[in-house]
């Protein structure tokens, strides 16, 4: 690595609110209306603060490119209706975050009234961090289960071609201090991590990916032309479950969805979210859950997902990535106020 390369990859520390403003400005300049830009920025910053940079600012660049290409209609108003406890939304090729934020109050109210409520979003761009949606429901005192598909990236079967998305699955439940939050895909690594490895010329560990001829490869560039491998048969089965739930929400099947990182066509995927009132299990369930989680952590040494770290007070970004975001935001005044400094 040259000195220039090292300088570009030097981590810089940014305050979350300053980062949010930059993300909003960049999304607005790329064609998003105010509501879409704010919803997207909130999800990106929260992913970074949770220590998940692969669905943070790096992934924001995919959203910006999709806005500029027309794959995301950043000013589209979602069309909503309901059938009993099921709230439905046509995102009209916008990000699902807009429909979700609009319907969250109605979703939580229905879950408290009926014990259960469902949100089904169709015709949407990809979700990014799925835990963004479930954790928002958990903050309202409810248990949330969500599934979303994506364009086909993962192989399943002897042919070796991509037939499933990375298909994230998430569950969040309220607990003292921090909620339980499970958020995972079915591959051994995120697609954006493979892409970054290809850009850096790095090799992949065995068992991560196949080339376009269906042969296992350690070449990240060949993997981009081929497919990812699921993290075992059980993960593959979970991917099928997610695909069915996303299809139930009205989303395209993954094999029919155009790539999310190129072109003007929307993947038109589905988001399925189930909100449950914990009182379904009887009074005091959340207290029981809190005690159980504490016991798992204290007596059994379990690292319960979602509770391993506090939200970061400052976000670290590569210097080159921060500079690119500033350029895309095009707001010198915001950039001057960032008060960034090299991370210690």
Tab-separated table of C-alpha atoms in Angstrom:
chain	number	residue	atom	x	y	z
A	1	UNK	CA	0.000	0.000	0.000
A	2	UNK	CA	1.379	3.404	-0.973
A	3	UNK	CA	1.424	6.419	1.325
A	4	UNK	CA	-1.408	7.947	-0.730
A	5	UNK	CA	-3.490	4.776	-0.365
A	6	UNK	CA	-2.883	4.780	3.378
A	7	UNK	CA	-3.995	8.402	3.619
A	8	UNK	CA	-7.224	7.673	1.702
A	9	UNK	CA	-8.039	4.764	4.025
A	10	UNK	CA	-7.189	6.697	7.192
A	11	UNK	CA	-10.237	6.619	9.489
A	12	UNK	CA	-11.894	9.943	10.202
A	13	UNK	CA	-14.315	10.518	13.074
A	14	UNK	CA	-17.657	12.249	12.431
A	15	UNK	CA	-20.503	13.226	14.753
A	16	UNK	CA	-23.763	11.383	13.913
A	17	UNK	CA	-25.798	14.570	13.476
A	18	UNK	CA	-23.226	16.056	11.121
A	19	UNK	CA	-23.174	12.795	9.185
A	20	UNK	CA	-26.974	12.771	8.992
A	21	UNK	CA	-26.971	16.255	7.482
A	22	UNK	CA	-24.445	15.202	4.870
A	23	UNK	CA	-26.494	12.114	3.971
A	24	UNK	CA	-29.659	14.196	3.635
A	25	UNK	CA	-27.910	16.744	1.426
A	26	UNK	CA	-26.392	14.045	-0.784
A	27	UNK	CA	-29.748	12.285	-1.212
A	28	UNK	CA	-31.489	15.567	-2.012
A	29	UNK	CA	-28.913	16.422	-4.669
A	30	UNK	CA	-29.372	12.942	-6.162
A	31	UNK	CA	-33.120	13.444	-6.582
A	32	UNK	CA	-34.813	12.470	-3.311
A	33	UNK	CA	-37.510	14.642	-1.805
A	34	UNK	CA	-37.119	15.814	1.776
A	35	UNK	CA	-39.110	12.948	3.346
A	36	UNK	CA	-37.214	10.256	1.427
A	37	UNK	CA	-33.830	11.847	2.118
A	38	UNK	CA	-34.509	12.158	5.845
A	39	UNK	CA	-35.765	8.558	6.139
A	40	UNK	CA	-32.785	7.201	4.228
A	41	UNK	CA	-30.293	9.264	6.227
A	42	UNK	CA	-31.709	8.055	9.537
A	43	UNK	CA	-31.276	4.425	8.511
A	44	UNK	CA	-27.731	4.934	7.210
A	45	UNK	CA	-26.517	6.764	10.315
A	46	UNK	CA	-28.129	4.231	12.641
A	47	UNK	CA	-26.400	1.379	10.790
A	48	UNK	CA	-23.055	3.136	11.225
A	49	UNK	CA	-23.725	3.799	14.913
A	50	UNK	CA	-24.544	0.132	15.408
A	51	UNK	CA	-21.195	-0.838	13.940
A	52	UNK	CA	-22.564	-2.142	10.618
A	53	UNK	CA	-20.676	-0.068	8.023
A	54	UNK	CA	-21.436	-2.533	5.204
A	55	UNK	CA	-25.014	-1.180	5.204
A	56	UNK	CA	-23.977	2.341	6.183
A	57	UNK	CA	-22.418	5.111	4.121
A	58	UNK	CA	-20.813	2.633	1.710
A	59	UNK	CA	-24.286	1.351	0.838
A	60	UNK	CA	-25.665	4.896	0.700
A	61	UNK	CA	-23.632	5.339	-2.492
A	62	UNK	CA	-25.753	2.590	-4.092
A	63	UNK	CA	-28.899	4.475	-3.123
A	64	UNK	CA	-27.522	7.710	-4.569
A	65	UNK	CA	-26.603	6.007	-7.843
A	66	UNK	CA	-30.077	4.427	-8.002
A	67	UNK	CA	-31.728	7.799	-7.399
A	68	UNK	CA	-29.708	9.370	-10.189
A	69	UNK	CA	-30.412	6.481	-12.591
A	70	UNK	CA	-34.147	6.426	-11.817
A	71	UNK	CA	-34.173	3.006	-10.175
A	72	UNK	CA	-35.421	4.800	-7.058
A	73	UNK	CA	-38.272	7.259	-7.502
A	74	UNK	CA	-37.226	9.514	-4.675
A	75	UNK	CA	-40.398	11.627	-4.758
A	76	UNK	CA	-42.952	8.806	-5.091
A	77	UNK	CA	-45.835	8.852	-2.631
A	78	UNK	CA	-46.631	5.356	-1.299
A	79	UNK	CA	-50.124	4.047	-1.924
A	80	UNK	CA	-51.560	2.482	1.220
A	81	UNK	CA	-54.586	0.438	2.188
A	82	UNK	CA	-55.468	-2.202	4.748
A	83	UNK	CA	-57.247	-5.492	5.057
A	84	UNK	CA	-58.111	-6.239	8.688
A	85	UNK	CA	-54.867	-6.207	10.664
A	86	UNK	CA	-52.765	-6.158	7.477
A	87	UNK	CA	-51.460	-2.742	6.390
A	88	UNK	CA	-50.341	-2.708	2.779
A	89	UNK	CA	-48.216	-0.240	0.861
A	90	UNK	CA	-47.116	0.094	-2.737
A	91	UNK	CA	-43.782	1.941	-2.480
A	92	UNK	CA	-44.015	2.836	-6.175
A	93	UNK	CA	-40.285	2.185	-6.627
A	94	UNK	CA	-39.268	4.390	-3.721
A	95	UNK	CA	-37.357	3.061	-0.718
A	96	UNK	CA	-39.554	1.124	1.760
A	97	UNK	CA	-38.520	3.410	4.608
A	98	UNK	CA	-41.014	6.104	3.604
A	99	UNK	CA	-44.049	3.800	3.705
A	100	UNK	CA	-42.770	2.223	6.927
A	101	UNK	CA	-42.362	5.522	8.762
A	102	UNK	CA	-45.772	6.730	7.628
A	103	UNK	CA	-47.527	3.539	8.720
A	104	UNK	CA	-45.568	2.845	11.926
A	105	UNK	CA	-48.061	4.653	14.228
A	106	UNK	CA	-51.000	2.778	12.702
A	107	UNK	CA	-49.089	-0.513	12.780
A	108	UNK	CA	-48.236	-0.226	16.473
A	109	UNK	CA	-51.743	0.937	17.398
A	110	UNK	CA	-53.277	-2.053	15.604
A	111	UNK	CA	-50.845	-4.475	17.250
A	112	UNK	CA	-51.815	-3.178	20.686
A	113	UNK	CA	-55.505	-3.336	19.819
A	114	UNK	CA	-55.572	-6.758	18.142
A	115	UNK	CA	-52.428	-8.366	19.527
A	116	UNK	CA	-50.890	-8.646	16.071
A	117	UNK	CA	-50.472	-6.487	12.966
A	118	UNK	CA	-48.727	-6.988	9.630
A	119	UNK	CA	-47.047	-4.513	7.311
A	120	UNK	CA	-46.578	-5.610	3.685
A	121	UNK	CA	-44.613	-3.293	1.387
A	122	UNK	CA	-44.259	-4.085	-2.323
A	123	UNK	CA	-42.660	-2.433	-5.375
A	124	UNK	CA	-39.763	-1.207	-3.217
A	125	UNK	CA	-36.056	-0.660	-3.581
A	126	UNK	CA	-33.915	-2.820	-1.275
A	127	UNK	CA	-34.151	-2.321	2.502
A	128	UNK	CA	-30.543	-1.926	3.594
A	129	UNK	CA	-30.287	-2.780	7.288
A	130	UNK	CA	-33.446	-4.720	8.086
A	131	UNK	CA	-32.873	-4.247	11.814
A	132	UNK	CA	-33.667	-0.578	11.272
A	133	UNK	CA	-37.321	-1.550	10.846
A	134	UNK	CA	-37.633	-4.152	13.605
A	135	UNK	CA	-35.758	-2.082	16.187
A	136	UNK	CA	-38.095	0.859	15.565
A	137	UNK	CA	-41.050	-1.398	16.382
A	138	UNK	CA	-39.267	-2.782	19.462
A	139	UNK	CA	-38.762	0.776	20.721
A	140	UNK	CA	-42.569	0.971	20.827
A	141	UNK	CA	-42.650	-1.972	23.255
A	142	UNK	CA	-43.592	-4.601	20.658
A	143	UNK	CA	-41.887	-7.704	19.285
A	144	UNK	CA	-41.132	-7.495	15.557
A	145	UNK	CA	-40.263	-10.095	12.958
A	146	UNK	CA	-39.297	-8.985	9.431
A	147	UNK	CA	-38.135	-10.489	6.162
A	148	UNK	CA	-37.099	-8.883	2.874
A	149	UNK	CA	-35.668	-10.219	-0.330
A	150	UNK	CA	-33.264	-8.699	-2.831
A	151	UNK	CA	-31.990	-9.355	-6.360
A	152	UNK	CA	-30.588	-12.869	-6.808
A	153	UNK	CA	-27.024	-13.098	-5.480
A	154	UNK	CA	-26.900	-16.457	-3.686
A	155	UNK	CA	-26.613	-19.914	-5.240
A	156	UNK	CA	-28.884	-22.734	-4.177
A	157	UNK	CA	-28.544	-26.133	-5.841
A	158	UNK	CA	-26.243	-28.002	-8.177
A	159	UNK	CA	-26.435	-25.497	-11.057
A	160	UNK	CA	-24.534	-22.931	-9.018
A	161	UNK	CA	-26.376	-19.898	-10.376
A	162	UNK	CA	-27.747	-17.121	-8.180
A	163	UNK	CA	-31.419	-17.728	-7.358
A	164	UNK	CA	-31.929	-16.105	-3.943
A	165	UNK	CA	-31.164	-12.677	-2.610
A	166	UNK	CA	-29.013	-12.222	0.446
A	167	UNK	CA	-32.497	-12.264	2.001
A	168	UNK	CA	-32.138	-10.631	5.413
A	169	UNK	CA	-34.188	-11.806	8.372
A	170	UNK	CA	-34.617	-9.811	11.568
A	171	UNK	CA	-36.253	-10.127	14.972
A	172	UNK	CA	-36.274	-7.461	17.667
A	173	UNK	CA	-37.708	-7.621	21.179
A	174	UNK	CA	-37.650	-5.004	23.945
A	175	UNK	CA	-35.303	-5.681	26.870
A	176	UNK	CA	-33.762	-3.537	29.614
A	177	UNK	CA	-30.830	-1.352	28.520
A	178	UNK	CA	-30.926	-2.538	24.897
A	179	UNK	CA	-33.297	-4.670	22.802
A	180	UNK	CA	-32.529	-8.126	21.529
A	181	UNK	CA	-31.871	-7.613	17.818
A	182	UNK	CA	-31.182	-10.424	15.361
A	183	UNK	CA	-30.394	-9.167	11.864
A	184	UNK	CA	-28.682	-11.469	9.412
A	185	UNK	CA	-28.567	-12.537	5.797
A	186	UNK	CA	-28.102	-16.048	4.478
A	187	UNK	CA	-24.628	-15.674	2.961
A	188	UNK	CA	-21.369	-15.943	4.835
A	189	UNK	CA	-20.664	-12.323	4.006
A	190	UNK	CA	-22.551	-9.328	2.632
A	191	UNK	CA	-22.433	-8.672	-1.106
A	192	UNK	CA	-21.012	-5.184	-0.547
A	193	UNK	CA	-18.088	-6.762	1.347
A	194	UNK	CA	-17.323	-8.943	-1.689
A	195	UNK	CA	-17.459	-5.846	-3.886
A	196	UNK	CA	-15.070	-3.961	-1.607
A	197	UNK	CA	-12.677	-6.929	-1.598
A	198	UNK	CA	-12.709	-6.899	-5.411
A	199	UNK	CA	-11.937	-3.173	-5.464
A	200	UNK	CA	-8.961	-3.738	-3.133
A	201	UNK	CA	-7.752	-6.826	-4.996
A	202	UNK	CA	-8.182	-9.033	-1.914
A	203	UNK	CA	-8.813	-12.781	-1.952
A	204	UNK	CA	-11.839	-14.459	-0.403
A	205	UNK	CA	-11.766	-17.284	2.145
A	206	UNK	CA	-12.866	-20.745	0.952
A	207	UNK	CA	-16.603	-21.417	0.864
A	208	UNK	CA	-17.745	-17.873	0.235
A	209	UNK	CA	-18.466	-17.696	-3.474
A	210	UNK	CA	-18.648	-19.317	-6.906
A	211	UNK	CA	-17.526	-17.982	-10.278
A	212	UNK	CA	-19.892	-17.719	-13.247
A	213	UNK	CA	-19.173	-21.352	-14.190
A	214	UNK	CA	-20.299	-22.557	-10.753
A	215	UNK	CA	-16.807	-23.313	-9.476
A	216	UNK	CA	-15.687	-22.245	-6.018
A	217	UNK	CA	-13.429	-19.208	-6.211
A	218	UNK	CA	-11.270	-17.048	-3.977
A	219	UNK	CA	-11.212	-14.277	-6.604
A	220	UNK	CA	-13.583	-11.521	-5.454
A	221	UNK	CA	-13.907	-10.153	-8.991
A	222	UNK	CA	-14.934	-13.580	-10.296
A	223	UNK	CA	-17.405	-13.856	-7.427
A	224	UNK	CA	-19.123	-10.657	-8.563
A	225	UNK	CA	-19.720	-12.306	-11.931
A	226	UNK	CA	-20.875	-15.518	-10.234
A	227	UNK	CA	-22.765	-16.017	-6.986
A	228	UNK	CA	-22.370	-16.097	-3.218
A	229	UNK	CA	-22.733	-19.288	-1.234
A	230	UNK	CA	-25.272	-19.635	1.585
A	231	UNK	CA	-23.913	-20.242	5.054
A	232	UNK	CA	-24.929	-23.899	4.958
A	233	UNK	CA	-28.158	-25.725	4.164
A	234	UNK	CA	-30.063	-24.279	7.113
A	235	UNK	CA	-29.279	-20.731	5.962
A	236	UNK	CA	-30.409	-21.673	2.454
A	237	UNK	CA	-33.705	-22.938	3.855
A	238	UNK	CA	-34.120	-19.686	5.772
A	239	UNK	CA	-33.558	-17.863	2.497
A	240	UNK	CA	-36.486	-19.730	0.976
A	241	UNK	CA	-38.660	-18.819	3.957
A	242	UNK	CA	-37.739	-15.149	3.547
A	243	UNK	CA	-38.391	-15.315	-0.195
A	244	UNK	CA	-41.893	-16.650	0.408
A	245	UNK	CA	-42.696	-13.994	3.027
A	246	UNK	CA	-41.364	-11.224	0.786
A	247	UNK	CA	-43.421	-12.628	-2.068
A	248	UNK	CA	-46.437	-12.678	0.213
A	249	UNK	CA	-45.863	-8.954	0.728
A	250	UNK	CA	-46.081	-8.557	-3.051
A	251	UNK	CA	-42.408	-8.346	-3.932
A	252	UNK	CA	-40.807	-9.725	-7.074
A	253	UNK	CA	-39.046	-13.068	-6.810
A	254	UNK	CA	-35.307	-12.559	-6.442
A	255	UNK	CA	-34.533	-14.206	-9.797
A	256	UNK	CA	-36.797	-11.645	-11.496
A	257	UNK	CA	-35.354	-8.593	-9.736
A	258	UNK	CA	-32.798	-6.440	-11.622
A	259	UNK	CA	-29.475	-5.725	-9.844
A	260	UNK	CA	-29.641	-3.042	-7.176
A	261	UNK	CA	-26.288	-1.498	-8.127
A	262	UNK	CA	-26.758	-0.683	-11.787
A	263	UNK	CA	-29.319	0.499	-14.306
A	264	UNK	CA	-32.637	2.291	-14.119
A	265	UNK	CA	-34.838	-0.678	-13.232
A	266	UNK	CA	-36.093	-1.080	-9.661
A	267	UNK	CA	-35.654	-4.482	-7.966
A	268	UNK	CA	-39.298	-4.119	-6.807
A	269	UNK	CA	-38.732	-6.323	-3.747
A	270	UNK	CA	-41.011	-6.980	-0.794
A	271	UNK	CA	-40.819	-6.198	2.918
A	272	UNK	CA	-42.882	-8.303	5.318
A	273	UNK	CA	-43.081	-7.176	8.948
A	274	UNK	CA	-45.047	-8.758	11.777
A	275	UNK	CA	-45.640	-6.737	14.969
A	276	UNK	CA	-46.703	-8.630	18.090
A	277	UNK	CA	-48.001	-7.360	21.408
A	278	UNK	CA	-45.959	-9.150	24.110
A	279	UNK	CA	-49.102	-9.332	26.225
A	280	UNK	CA	-50.135	-12.214	23.923
A	281	UNK	CA	-47.882	-14.343	26.118
A	282	UNK	CA	-49.604	-13.056	29.231
A	283	UNK	CA	-48.864	-10.148	31.565
A	284	UNK	CA	-45.226	-9.595	32.435
A	285	UNK	CA	-43.634	-11.227	29.394
A	286	UNK	CA	-41.165	-8.400	28.835
A	287	UNK	CA	-40.059	-8.618	32.471
A	288	UNK	CA	-39.545	-12.360	32.059
A	289	UNK	CA	-37.618	-11.798	28.844
A	290	UNK	CA	-35.424	-9.163	30.467
A	291	UNK	CA	-34.533	-11.480	33.347
A	292	UNK	CA	-33.838	-14.337	30.950
A	293	UNK	CA	-31.575	-12.233	28.744
A	294	UNK	CA	-29.666	-11.017	31.820
A	295	UNK	CA	-29.257	-14.612	32.995
A	296	UNK	CA	-27.936	-15.718	29.586
A	297	UNK	CA	-25.397	-12.916	29.630
A	298	UNK	CA	-24.379	-13.137	33.297
A	299	UNK	CA	-24.451	-16.861	34.014
A	300	UNK	CA	-23.829	-18.398	30.599
A	301	UNK	CA	-21.617	-15.821	28.881
A	302	UNK	CA	-23.969	-15.456	25.911
A	303	UNK	CA	-23.361	-12.458	23.643
A	304	UNK	CA	-27.029	-11.706	22.966
A	305	UNK	CA	-27.364	-10.043	19.535
A	306	UNK	CA	-28.099	-6.339	19.577
A	307	UNK	CA	-26.737	-5.891	23.112
A	308	UNK	CA	-23.028	-6.321	22.470
A	309	UNK	CA	-22.172	-2.666	22.110
A	310	UNK	CA	-23.684	0.722	22.776
A	311	UNK	CA	-24.493	2.997	19.870
A	312	UNK	CA	-21.372	4.856	18.808
A	313	UNK	CA	-21.204	8.538	19.706
A	314	UNK	CA	-18.933	9.173	16.720
A	315	UNK	CA	-18.749	7.332	13.417
A	316	UNK	CA	-15.477	6.381	11.737
A	317	UNK	CA	-15.269	6.618	7.930
A	318	UNK	CA	-12.333	6.203	5.561
A	319	UNK	CA	-11.020	9.610	4.561
A	320	UNK	CA	-11.782	8.892	0.888
A	321	UNK	CA	-15.356	7.838	1.658
A	322	UNK	CA	-15.970	10.940	3.781
A	323	UNK	CA	-14.519	13.161	1.060
A	324	UNK	CA	-16.755	11.498	-1.543
A	325	UNK	CA	-19.831	11.999	0.644
A	326	UNK	CA	-18.957	15.654	1.154
A	327	UNK	CA	-18.559	16.110	-2.577
A	328	UNK	CA	-21.906	14.455	-3.248
A	329	UNK	CA	-23.577	16.570	-0.568
A	330	UNK	CA	-22.157	19.682	-2.240
A	331	UNK	CA	-22.594	21.749	0.898
A	332	UNK	CA	-19.325	23.372	1.857
A	333	UNK	CA	-20.917	24.980	4.889
A	334	UNK	CA	-21.898	21.597	6.310
A	335	UNK	CA	-18.449	20.226	5.529
A	336	UNK	CA	-16.795	23.101	7.406
A	337	UNK	CA	-18.928	22.413	10.475
A	338	UNK	CA	-18.086	18.699	10.608
A	339	UNK	CA	-15.322	19.076	13.195
A	340	UNK	CA	-13.786	15.804	12.111
A	341	UNK	CA	-10.493	14.547	13.421
A	342	UNK	CA	-8.350	11.437	12.948
A	343	UNK	CA	-9.691	8.538	15.025
A	344	UNK	CA	-7.500	7.525	17.927
